[in-house]
Amino acid sequence: MSVLLQHRVKKLLASQGEMASARGLLESLSPLVSVDPTAPTAVVRGALKSNLDNASLRVAEGLLGDLDAMLASIAELKEQTDAMDLKCQNVLAFLDSTERTSNAFVAQASTLTAEQAQLQAEIDMTKAFLAKYQVDPVDIALLEAPTLATDDSISVFLDVLQRVDGIKTNCKQLVEESPGTTSVELLDRVAQHQDAAFEKLYQWAIQHCGGAETEPSRLLHHAVRLLRGRPAFYSHCKEALVAARRASHLRRFVLALTRGGPNGIPRPIEIHSHDPVRYAGDMLAWVHAAVASEHEYFKVLLDGDDGAEVQRLLGDAFEGVARPLEVRLQQSLAGQTALGLVYQLVHLLGFYEVTLAKLVSACELARVVDESRARAQTAFDKQWQLQVDTYRAAMQEDRTDFTLGATHATMDTAHKLAMLLDVYQGALLPNGPQPTDVAAVVEPFVHALKATAKVRFLDPSDTIVFELNQLGCVHATLSRYEALANSWSADLQQDMNRLVHALAENQAAVILQRCSVTTLLDTMARTPERGSDKPGLDPESVRVAVHNLCTLLMAVDFPAIERVGQPAVRDEAYAAAAKRLCTAYATVHAFVTDPRQGYPLPSVIVLHSPKEIETILDAA
């Protein structure tokens, strides 16, 4: 029994899934069929079958109704299709007829289009011919307008005139290629229009050139370029332009001298008239800036002219400034006695002479600057020559009251020479330092120095010291300007070396004569051997002379050398004199110690060696 029960339980458990599916099916049928869950299964099954049949019947009836409606629509569509087919047949027949007519129209249109293209080509050729060889009526009206009041009107006028010039060129070519009455008439008519236009353009250009004070306008530049083909008009325009610029520059120069710039900046040039260099420099700087600006003005406005013509016009434009500038430059030079100021003016004018010559030449302004520089150079040459002559006269006076040092005249002239060389170094030199410029300043003074420094005192050493001090003063000045005065400095150095050697020989000779060593040396030079037996060369005489020499050398004094002004030169002279004394002592020492001379006990006669003497005199 238990086994059977277990079997049923297992069967129920296995059919649980099917039961769930059945339950779900029944639930889905509930919207279609009303099912009573409490009713028996047979009743439910019968009711379900009846309900399903009814539902199927209703669905079939609805489907039949829809099919009837669809068949009616299809019948109606067939009628419409038949009607459309009839219309399409009518359209096809009409199109067939239209195609035959259109082909005729297309052929006729093609013929007309070809005729139209031919006529248009003829019209274009006619217009091109008229545009090439005949002035347009609108352009003629503009060319014959009474006035050219606005910039726009003159701009259009210039364009039209340029076109007319091209038309005239074409007419000339036409006359050359096919001469005839028509071509000549066209050329003559265009020439008349062009002549009238150039006359009007000339009047306009003259008016604007006369008032041209600022930068050249584009229209004026264009007008002048067109007028270049008419030499007479072009020349008159240039003269009117130069006259206007001349008056403008003169007015601006006077304003710069008296009023200065806007609001007083820069200040008036006349305010510096007390300073000749500043005054002349400001005026020349203003003129140079104005000339450079004017050069660019003419170069832009007259771009077809060569450089010589531009320079000529530029010189004419500044002709009015030349005279006031010349008068004021003469005032700057008048009465100037300061060498430095005159020399500064020389180089200032020389700089602007070269600078302006690059922009203007062979004109009144260039002549004024050239003559002013020459006048300043002449004034400086006279003043410098007067200074040299004054120095020469001062050096030739009686010098009983003079010391042996550099005289006041030498120091004053050397100071002025240094001032002039400083001016030359700081000057604007367009061509760089020139030896001829330096020579014109240095050589007159150096020649006068060498000629007048060789005065004779009672003592020859005084003469040497005096000359050495004069040369040393000037040499110290020139040595500061090695790049400019190197040759003259080297020349003076050679003269000083010669004088230093002469002074050293003189001072050494004085000491050697004082202790009779000079005579001793002369005798020794004539005695090749056995000098101890000769009179004056006996051991005692030599010992006394050497003793006296050593005594003097222990406290040697060169009074003339001590009066040399420059320490370096003084030390050089002292060293040369000491060397000369050392050489003399060494000669005596070698003579005495020579066995051929027969001196007994030479160490008693010459107590010191030459090295010891060199150490004593600091000549080692």
Coordinates of C-alpha atoms in Angstrom, one line a residue, residues 72-584:
A72 CA -15.6 47.5 -53.3
S73 CA -12.4 49.6 -53.0
I74 CA -10.6 47.4 -55.6
A75 CA -13.5 47.9 -58.0
E76 CA -13.4 51.7 -57.6
L77 CA -9.5 51.6 -58.0
K78 CA -10.0 49.7 -61.3
E79 CA -12.4 52.4 -62.6
Q80 CA -9.9 55.1 -61.7
T81 CA -7.1 53.2 -63.3
D82 CA -9.1 52.8 -66.5
A83 CA -9.8 56.5 -66.5
M84 CA -6.1 57.3 -66.0
D85 CA -5.1 55.0 -68.7
L86 CA -7.4 56.8 -71.1
K87 CA -5.9 60.2 -70.1
C88 CA -2.4 58.8 -70.5
Q89 CA -3.2 57.8 -74.0
N90 CA -4.5 61.3 -74.7
V91 CA -1.3 62.8 -73.2
L92 CA 0.9 60.5 -75.3
A93 CA -0.9 61.5 -78.4
F94 CA -0.5 65.2 -77.4
L95 CA 3.2 64.8 -76.6
D96 CA 3.7 63.1 -79.9
S97 CA 2.2 66.0 -81.7
T98 CA 4.1 68.5 -79.5
E99 CA 7.4 66.8 -80.1
R100 CA 7.0 67.2 -83.9
T101 CA 6.2 71.0 -83.3
S102 CA 9.1 71.5 -80.8
N103 CA 11.7 70.1 -83.1
A104 CA 10.8 72.8 -85.6
F105 CA 11.0 75.4 -82.8
V106 CA 14.4 74.1 -81.6
A107 CA 15.9 74.3 -85.1
Q108 CA 14.6 77.8 -85.5
A109 CA 15.9 78.8 -82.1
S110 CA 19.4 77.4 -82.9
T111 CA 19.4 79.5 -86.0
L112 CA 18.4 82.6 -84.1
T113 CA 21.0 81.9 -81.4
A114 CA 23.8 81.7 -84.0
E115 CA 22.6 85.0 -85.5
Q116 CA 22.5 86.6 -82.1
A117 CA 26.0 85.4 -81.2
Q118 CA 27.3 86.8 -84.5
L119 CA 25.6 90.1 -83.9
Q120 CA 27.0 90.2 -80.3
A121 CA 30.5 89.5 -81.5
E122 CA 30.1 92.4 -84.0
I123 CA 28.8 94.7 -81.3
D124 CA 31.7 93.7 -79.0
M125 CA 34.2 94.3 -81.7
T126 CA 32.7 97.7 -82.4
K127 CA 32.8 98.6 -78.7
A128 CA 36.3 97.4 -78.4
F129 CA 37.3 99.4 -81.4
L130 CA 35.6 102.5 -80.1
A131 CA 37.1 102.0 -76.6
K132 CA 40.6 101.6 -78.2
Y133 CA 40.5 104.4 -80.7
Q134 CA 37.8 106.9 -79.4
V135 CA 37.3 108.7 -76.1
D136 CA 34.1 107.8 -74.2
P137 CA 31.5 110.7 -74.1
V138 CA 31.4 110.4 -70.3
D139 CA 35.2 110.9 -70.2
I140 CA 35.0 113.8 -72.6
A141 CA 32.5 115.5 -70.3
L142 CA 34.8 115.0 -67.4
L143 CA 37.8 116.3 -69.3
E144 CA 35.8 119.4 -70.4
A145 CA 34.5 120.1 -66.8
P146 CA 35.1 123.7 -65.8
T147 CA 36.9 123.0 -62.5
L148 CA 38.6 120.2 -60.6
A149 CA 37.4 121.0 -57.1
T150 CA 37.8 117.8 -55.0
D151 CA 40.4 115.1 -54.7
D152 CA 37.9 112.5 -56.0
S153 CA 37.3 114.5 -59.1
I154 CA 41.1 115.0 -59.8
S155 CA 41.7 111.3 -59.1
V156 CA 39.1 110.4 -61.7
F157 CA 40.5 113.0 -64.1
L158 CA 44.0 111.6 -63.8
D159 CA 42.7 108.1 -64.5
V160 CA 40.8 109.4 -67.6
L161 CA 43.8 111.3 -68.8
Q162 CA 45.9 108.1 -68.5
R163 CA 43.3 106.2 -70.6
V164 CA 43.3 109.0 -73.2
D165 CA 47.1 108.7 -73.4
G166 CA 46.7 105.0 -74.1
I167 CA 44.0 105.7 -76.8
K168 CA 46.3 108.2 -78.5
T169 CA 49.1 105.6 -78.6
N170 CA 46.6 103.1 -80.2
C171 CA 45.6 105.7 -82.7
K172 CA 49.2 106.3 -83.7
Q173 CA 49.7 102.6 -84.3
L174 CA 46.5 102.6 -86.3
V175 CA 47.8 105.4 -88.5
E176 CA 51.1 103.6 -89.0
E177 CA 49.4 100.3 -89.9
S178 CA 46.5 101.6 -92.0
P179 CA 46.9 105.3 -92.9
G180 CA 43.7 106.8 -94.0
T181 CA 41.4 109.7 -93.4
T182 CA 39.4 108.0 -90.7
S183 CA 42.5 107.0 -88.6
V184 CA 44.0 110.4 -88.9
E185 CA 40.7 112.0 -87.9
L186 CA 40.5 109.7 -84.8
L187 CA 44.1 110.6 -83.9
D188 CA 43.4 114.3 -84.3
R189 CA 40.3 114.2 -82.2
V190 CA 42.0 112.3 -79.4
A191 CA 45.0 114.7 -79.5
Q192 CA 42.6 117.7 -79.1
H193 CA 41.0 116.2 -76.1
Q194 CA 44.4 115.3 -74.6
D195 CA 45.8 118.9 -75.2
A196 CA 42.8 120.4 -73.4
A197 CA 43.2 117.9 -70.6
F198 CA 46.9 118.6 -70.1
E199 CA 46.2 122.4 -70.1
K200 CA 43.7 121.9 -67.3
L201 CA 46.1 119.5 -65.5
Y202 CA 48.9 122.0 -65.8
Q203 CA 46.8 124.7 -64.2
W204 CA 45.9 122.4 -61.3
A205 CA 49.5 121.3 -60.8
I206 CA 50.8 124.9 -60.8
Q207 CA 48.3 125.8 -58.2
H208 CA 49.2 122.9 -55.9
C209 CA 52.9 123.2 -56.5
G210 CA 52.8 126.8 -55.5
G211 CA 51.2 125.9 -52.2
A212 CA 53.3 122.7 -51.6
E213 CA 54.8 123.0 -48.1
T214 CA 54.2 119.5 -46.8
E215 CA 54.8 116.0 -48.0
P216 CA 53.9 115.4 -51.7
S217 CA 50.4 114.0 -52.1
R218 CA 49.7 111.0 -54.2
L219 CA 47.6 113.1 -56.7
L220 CA 50.4 115.7 -57.1
H221 CA 52.9 113.0 -57.7
H222 CA 50.7 111.3 -60.3
A223 CA 50.0 114.7 -62.0
V224 CA 53.7 115.6 -62.2
R225 CA 54.5 112.2 -63.6
L226 CA 51.9 112.7 -66.4
L227 CA 53.2 116.2 -67.1
R228 CA 56.7 114.8 -67.7
G229 CA 55.6 114.0 -71.2
R230 CA 55.1 117.7 -71.8
P231 CA 58.6 119.3 -71.1
A232 CA 57.3 122.9 -71.0
F233 CA 54.6 122.2 -68.5
Y234 CA 56.9 120.0 -66.5
S235 CA 59.6 122.6 -66.3
H236 CA 57.2 125.3 -65.2
C237 CA 55.8 123.0 -62.5
K238 CA 59.3 122.4 -61.2
E239 CA 60.1 126.1 -61.1
A240 CA 56.8 126.8 -59.3
L241 CA 57.5 124.0 -56.8
V242 CA 61.1 125.3 -56.1
A243 CA 59.9 128.8 -55.6
A244 CA 57.3 127.6 -53.1
R245 CA 59.8 125.5 -51.2
R246 CA 62.3 128.3 -51.2
A247 CA 59.9 130.6 -49.5
S248 CA 58.8 127.9 -47.1
H249 CA 62.3 127.0 -46.0
L250 CA 63.3 130.6 -45.5
R251 CA 60.2 131.2 -43.3
R252 CA 60.9 128.0 -41.3
F253 CA 64.6 128.9 -40.8
V254 CA 63.7 132.3 -39.5
L255 CA 61.1 130.8 -37.2
A256 CA 63.7 128.2 -35.9
L257 CA 66.1 131.1 -35.2
T258 CA 63.6 133.4 -33.4
R259 CA 60.8 131.3 -32.1
G260 CA 61.9 127.7 -32.0
G261 CA 59.6 124.7 -32.3
P262 CA 55.9 124.3 -31.2
N263 CA 55.4 125.5 -27.6
G264 CA 59.1 126.6 -27.5
I265 CA 60.5 123.1 -27.9
P266 CA 63.2 123.1 -29.3
R267 CA 64.2 126.5 -28.0
P268 CA 65.1 129.3 -30.5
I269 CA 68.6 128.9 -32.0
E270 CA 69.3 132.6 -31.5
I271 CA 69.3 132.0 -27.7
H272 CA 72.7 130.3 -28.0
S273 CA 74.3 133.1 -30.1
H274 CA 76.7 133.8 -27.2
D275 CA 78.2 130.3 -27.8
P276 CA 79.7 130.3 -31.4
V277 CA 80.1 126.5 -31.6
R278 CA 76.6 125.7 -30.3
Y279 CA 75.1 128.5 -32.4
A280 CA 76.7 127.4 -35.6
G281 CA 76.1 123.7 -34.8
D282 CA 72.4 124.2 -34.3
M283 CA 72.0 126.2 -37.5
L284 CA 73.9 123.7 -39.6
A285 CA 72.1 120.8 -38.0
W286 CA 68.8 122.4 -38.8
V287 CA 69.9 123.0 -42.4
H288 CA 71.2 119.5 -42.8
A289 CA 68.0 117.9 -41.5
A290 CA 65.9 120.2 -43.8
V291 CA 68.1 119.4 -46.8
A292 CA 67.9 115.6 -46.1
S293 CA 64.1 115.8 -45.7
E294 CA 63.8 118.0 -48.9
H295 CA 66.0 115.5 -50.8
E296 CA 63.6 112.7 -50.0
Y297 CA 60.7 115.1 -51.0
F298 CA 62.1 115.8 -54.4
K299 CA 63.2 112.2 -54.9
V300 CA 59.7 110.9 -54.3
L301 CA 57.9 113.7 -56.3
L302 CA 60.3 113.6 -59.2
D303 CA 61.2 110.0 -59.3
G304 CA 61.9 110.0 -63.0
D305 CA 64.6 112.7 -62.8
D306 CA 68.3 111.9 -62.4
G307 CA 70.4 112.7 -59.3
A308 CA 72.0 115.8 -60.8
E309 CA 68.6 117.4 -61.6
V310 CA 67.3 116.6 -58.1
Q311 CA 70.5 118.2 -56.6
R312 CA 70.0 121.3 -58.8
L313 CA 66.4 121.8 -57.6
L314 CA 67.4 121.1 -54.0
G315 CA 70.1 123.8 -54.2
D316 CA 67.6 126.2 -55.7
A317 CA 65.1 125.5 -53.0
F318 CA 67.6 126.4 -50.3
E319 CA 69.0 129.4 -52.0
G320 CA 66.9 131.7 -49.7
V321 CA 68.5 130.1 -46.6
A322 CA 72.0 130.6 -47.8
R323 CA 72.4 134.3 -47.2
P324 CA 71.0 134.4 -43.6
L325 CA 73.1 131.4 -42.8
E326 CA 76.2 133.1 -44.2
V327 CA 75.7 136.3 -42.2
R328 CA 75.3 134.4 -38.9
L329 CA 78.3 132.2 -39.6
Q330 CA 80.4 135.2 -40.2
Q331 CA 79.1 136.7 -37.0
S332 CA 80.2 133.5 -35.2
L333 CA 83.7 133.8 -36.5
A334 CA 84.0 137.6 -36.2
G335 CA 86.3 138.7 -33.3
Q336 CA 87.0 135.2 -32.0
T337 CA 90.4 134.9 -30.4
A338 CA 90.0 131.6 -28.6
L339 CA 92.0 129.0 -30.5
G340 CA 89.8 126.2 -29.2
L341 CA 86.6 127.7 -30.4
V342 CA 87.9 128.6 -33.8
Y343 CA 89.3 125.1 -34.2
Q344 CA 86.0 123.6 -33.2
L345 CA 84.3 125.8 -35.8
V346 CA 86.8 124.6 -38.5
H347 CA 85.9 120.9 -37.9
L348 CA 82.2 121.6 -37.4
L349 CA 82.0 123.4 -40.8
G350 CA 84.3 120.8 -42.4
F351 CA 81.9 118.0 -41.2
Y352 CA 78.8 119.7 -42.6
E353 CA 80.7 120.7 -45.8
V354 CA 81.3 117.0 -46.6
T355 CA 77.9 115.9 -45.4
L356 CA 75.9 118.4 -47.4
A357 CA 78.1 117.8 -50.4
K358 CA 76.5 114.3 -50.6
L359 CA 73.1 115.9 -51.0
V360 CA 73.7 119.3 -52.7
S361 CA 76.6 120.5 -54.8
A362 CA 77.4 123.5 -56.9
C363 CA 74.8 125.7 -55.3
E364 CA 74.6 128.8 -53.1
L365 CA 74.2 126.8 -49.9
A366 CA 77.2 124.6 -50.6
R367 CA 79.2 127.7 -51.5
V368 CA 78.3 129.4 -48.2
V369 CA 79.4 126.4 -46.1
D370 CA 82.6 125.9 -48.1
E371 CA 83.6 129.6 -47.8
S372 CA 82.7 129.7 -44.1
R373 CA 84.9 126.7 -43.5
A374 CA 87.8 128.2 -45.5
R375 CA 87.3 131.5 -43.6
A376 CA 87.4 129.6 -40.3
Q377 CA 90.5 127.7 -41.4
T378 CA 92.3 130.9 -42.4
A379 CA 91.4 132.5 -39.0
F380 CA 92.7 129.5 -37.1
D381 CA 95.9 129.3 -39.2
K382 CA 96.6 133.0 -38.5
Q383 CA 95.9 132.7 -34.8
W384 CA 98.0 129.5 -34.4
Q385 CA 100.9 131.1 -36.4
L386 CA 100.6 134.1 -34.2
Q387 CA 100.8 131.9 -31.1
V388 CA 103.9 130.1 -32.5
D389 CA 105.5 133.4 -33.4
T390 CA 104.8 134.7 -29.9
Y391 CA 106.4 131.6 -28.5
R392 CA 109.4 132.0 -30.7
A393 CA 109.8 135.6 -29.6
A394 CA 109.4 134.7 -25.9
M395 CA 112.1 132.0 -26.2
Q396 CA 114.5 134.4 -27.9
E397 CA 114.4 136.9 -25.1
D398 CA 117.2 137.3 -22.5
R399 CA 117.0 134.3 -20.1
T400 CA 119.1 135.6 -17.2
D401 CA 116.1 135.4 -14.9
F402 CA 114.8 132.1 -16.3
T403 CA 115.2 128.7 -14.6
L404 CA 116.3 125.7 -16.5
G405 CA 112.8 124.1 -16.3
A406 CA 110.2 124.3 -18.9
T407 CA 109.4 128.0 -19.6
H408 CA 105.9 129.4 -19.1
A409 CA 105.8 130.0 -22.9
T410 CA 106.5 126.3 -23.6
M411 CA 104.0 125.1 -21.0
D412 CA 101.3 127.5 -22.2
T413 CA 101.8 126.6 -25.9
A414 CA 101.9 122.8 -25.1
H415 CA 98.7 123.2 -23.1
K416 CA 97.0 124.9 -26.1
L417 CA 98.4 122.2 -28.4
A418 CA 96.8 119.6 -26.1
M419 CA 93.6 121.5 -26.2
L420 CA 93.6 121.5 -30.0
L421 CA 94.4 117.8 -30.2
D422 CA 91.5 117.1 -27.8
V423 CA 89.2 119.1 -30.1
Y424 CA 90.4 117.1 -33.1
Q425 CA 89.9 113.8 -31.3
G426 CA 86.3 114.8 -30.3
A427 CA 85.5 116.4 -33.7
L428 CA 83.1 114.8 -36.2
L429 CA 85.5 113.6 -38.9
P430 CA 83.7 112.3 -42.0
N431 CA 86.9 110.9 -43.5
G432 CA 88.5 109.9 -40.2
P433 CA 91.7 111.4 -38.7
Q434 CA 94.0 112.8 -41.4
P435 CA 97.8 113.2 -40.9
T436 CA 97.8 116.5 -42.8
D437 CA 95.3 118.0 -40.3
V438 CA 97.5 117.0 -37.3
A439 CA 100.6 118.1 -39.1
A440 CA 99.2 121.6 -39.7
V441 CA 98.9 122.0 -35.9
V442 CA 101.9 120.1 -34.5
E443 CA 104.7 120.8 -37.0
P444 CA 104.9 124.6 -36.6
F445 CA 105.2 124.4 -32.9
V446 CA 107.7 121.5 -33.0
H447 CA 109.9 123.4 -35.5
A448 CA 109.8 126.5 -33.4
L449 CA 110.6 124.4 -30.3
K450 CA 113.6 122.8 -31.8
A451 CA 114.8 126.1 -33.3
T452 CA 114.6 128.2 -30.1
A453 CA 115.4 125.6 -27.3
K454 CA 119.1 125.5 -28.3
V455 CA 120.1 128.6 -26.4
R456 CA 123.6 128.8 -25.0
F457 CA 124.3 129.3 -21.3
L458 CA 127.7 129.7 -19.8
D459 CA 127.6 126.1 -18.7
P460 CA 127.0 123.6 -21.5
S461 CA 125.2 121.3 -19.1
D462 CA 122.7 124.1 -18.5
T463 CA 122.0 124.4 -22.2
I464 CA 121.4 120.7 -22.4
V465 CA 119.1 120.6 -19.4
F466 CA 117.2 123.6 -20.6
E467 CA 116.6 122.1 -24.1
L468 CA 115.8 118.7 -22.5
N469 CA 113.2 120.2 -20.2
Q470 CA 111.5 122.1 -23.1
L471 CA 111.4 118.9 -25.3
G472 CA 110.3 116.8 -22.4
C473 CA 107.3 119.1 -21.7
V474 CA 106.1 118.9 -25.3
H475 CA 106.9 115.2 -25.5
A476 CA 104.7 114.5 -22.4
T477 CA 101.9 116.3 -24.1
L478 CA 102.2 114.5 -27.5
S479 CA 102.6 111.1 -25.9
R480 CA 99.0 111.3 -24.7
Y481 CA 97.9 111.3 -28.3
E482 CA 99.7 108.3 -29.7
A483 CA 97.2 107.6 -32.4
L484 CA 97.4 111.2 -33.7
A485 CA 101.0 112.4 -33.0
N486 CA 103.0 109.2 -32.8
S487 CA 105.6 110.3 -35.4
W488 CA 106.3 113.6 -33.8
S489 CA 106.5 112.0 -30.3
A490 CA 109.0 109.5 -31.6
D491 CA 111.1 112.3 -33.2
L492 CA 111.2 114.2 -29.9
Q493 CA 112.1 111.0 -28.1
Q494 CA 115.1 110.6 -30.3
D495 CA 116.2 114.2 -29.6
M496 CA 115.7 113.6 -25.9
N497 CA 117.7 110.4 -26.0
R498 CA 120.6 112.3 -27.7
L499 CA 120.4 115.0 -25.1
V500 CA 120.3 112.5 -22.2
H501 CA 123.4 110.9 -23.5
A502 CA 125.2 114.2 -23.9
L503 CA 124.2 115.3 -20.4
A504 CA 125.4 112.0 -18.9
E505 CA 128.7 112.3 -20.7
N506 CA 129.1 115.9 -19.5
Q507 CA 128.3 115.1 -15.8
A508 CA 130.6 112.1 -15.8
A509 CA 133.4 114.1 -17.4
V510 CA 133.1 116.8 -14.7
I511 CA 133.6 114.2 -12.0
L512 CA 136.5 112.5 -13.9
Q513 CA 138.2 115.8 -14.4
R514 CA 137.8 116.8 -10.8
C515 CA 139.9 113.8 -9.7
S516 CA 142.3 113.8 -12.7
V517 CA 141.0 110.5 -14.0
T518 CA 140.4 112.0 -17.4
T519 CA 144.1 112.7 -17.9
L520 CA 144.9 109.3 -16.4
L521 CA 142.7 107.6 -18.9
D522 CA 144.2 109.5 -21.9
T523 CA 147.7 108.5 -20.8
M524 CA 146.7 104.9 -20.2
A525 CA 145.2 104.7 -23.7
R526 CA 148.6 105.6 -25.1
T527 CA 150.6 103.1 -23.0
P528 CA 150.4 99.5 -24.1
E529 CA 152.8 98.1 -21.3
R530 CA 155.0 99.0 -18.4
G531 CA 152.8 101.9 -17.5
S532 CA 154.1 101.9 -13.9
D533 CA 157.4 103.4 -15.2
K534 CA 155.8 106.3 -17.1
P535 CA 155.4 109.7 -15.5
G536 CA 151.9 110.3 -14.3
L537 CA 151.2 106.6 -14.2
D538 CA 153.4 105.7 -11.3
P539 CA 151.7 103.7 -8.5
E540 CA 151.4 106.7 -6.2
S541 CA 149.8 109.0 -8.7
V542 CA 147.3 106.3 -9.8
R543 CA 146.5 105.4 -6.2
V544 CA 145.7 109.1 -5.4
A545 CA 143.6 109.5 -8.5
V546 CA 141.7 106.3 -7.8
H547 CA 141.2 107.2 -4.1
N548 CA 139.8 110.6 -5.1
L549 CA 137.5 109.0 -7.6
C550 CA 136.2 106.5 -5.1
T551 CA 135.7 109.3 -2.5
L552 CA 133.6 111.2 -5.0
L553 CA 131.6 108.1 -6.0
M554 CA 130.7 107.3 -2.4
A555 CA 128.6 110.5 -2.4
V556 CA 128.2 111.2 -6.1
D557 CA 126.1 114.2 -7.0
F558 CA 125.0 115.3 -10.5
P559 CA 123.7 118.9 -10.0
A560 CA 122.7 119.4 -13.6
I561 CA 120.9 116.1 -13.8
E562 CA 118.9 117.0 -10.7
R563 CA 117.5 120.0 -12.6
V564 CA 115.9 117.8 -15.2
G565 CA 112.1 118.2 -14.7
Q566 CA 110.8 114.8 -15.7
P567 CA 111.6 112.0 -13.2
A568 CA 111.9 109.3 -15.8
V569 CA 114.3 111.3 -17.9
R570 CA 116.2 112.3 -14.8
D571 CA 116.6 108.7 -13.8
E572 CA 117.7 107.7 -17.3
A573 CA 120.4 110.5 -17.3
Y574 CA 121.6 109.4 -13.9
A575 CA 121.8 105.8 -15.0
A576 CA 123.8 106.8 -18.1
A577 CA 126.2 109.0 -16.1
A578 CA 126.7 106.2 -13.5
K579 CA 127.4 103.7 -16.3
R580 CA 130.0 106.1 -17.8
L581 CA 131.8 106.4 -14.4
C582 CA 131.6 102.6 -13.9
T583 CA 133.2 102.1 -17.3
A584 CA 136.0 104.6 -16.5

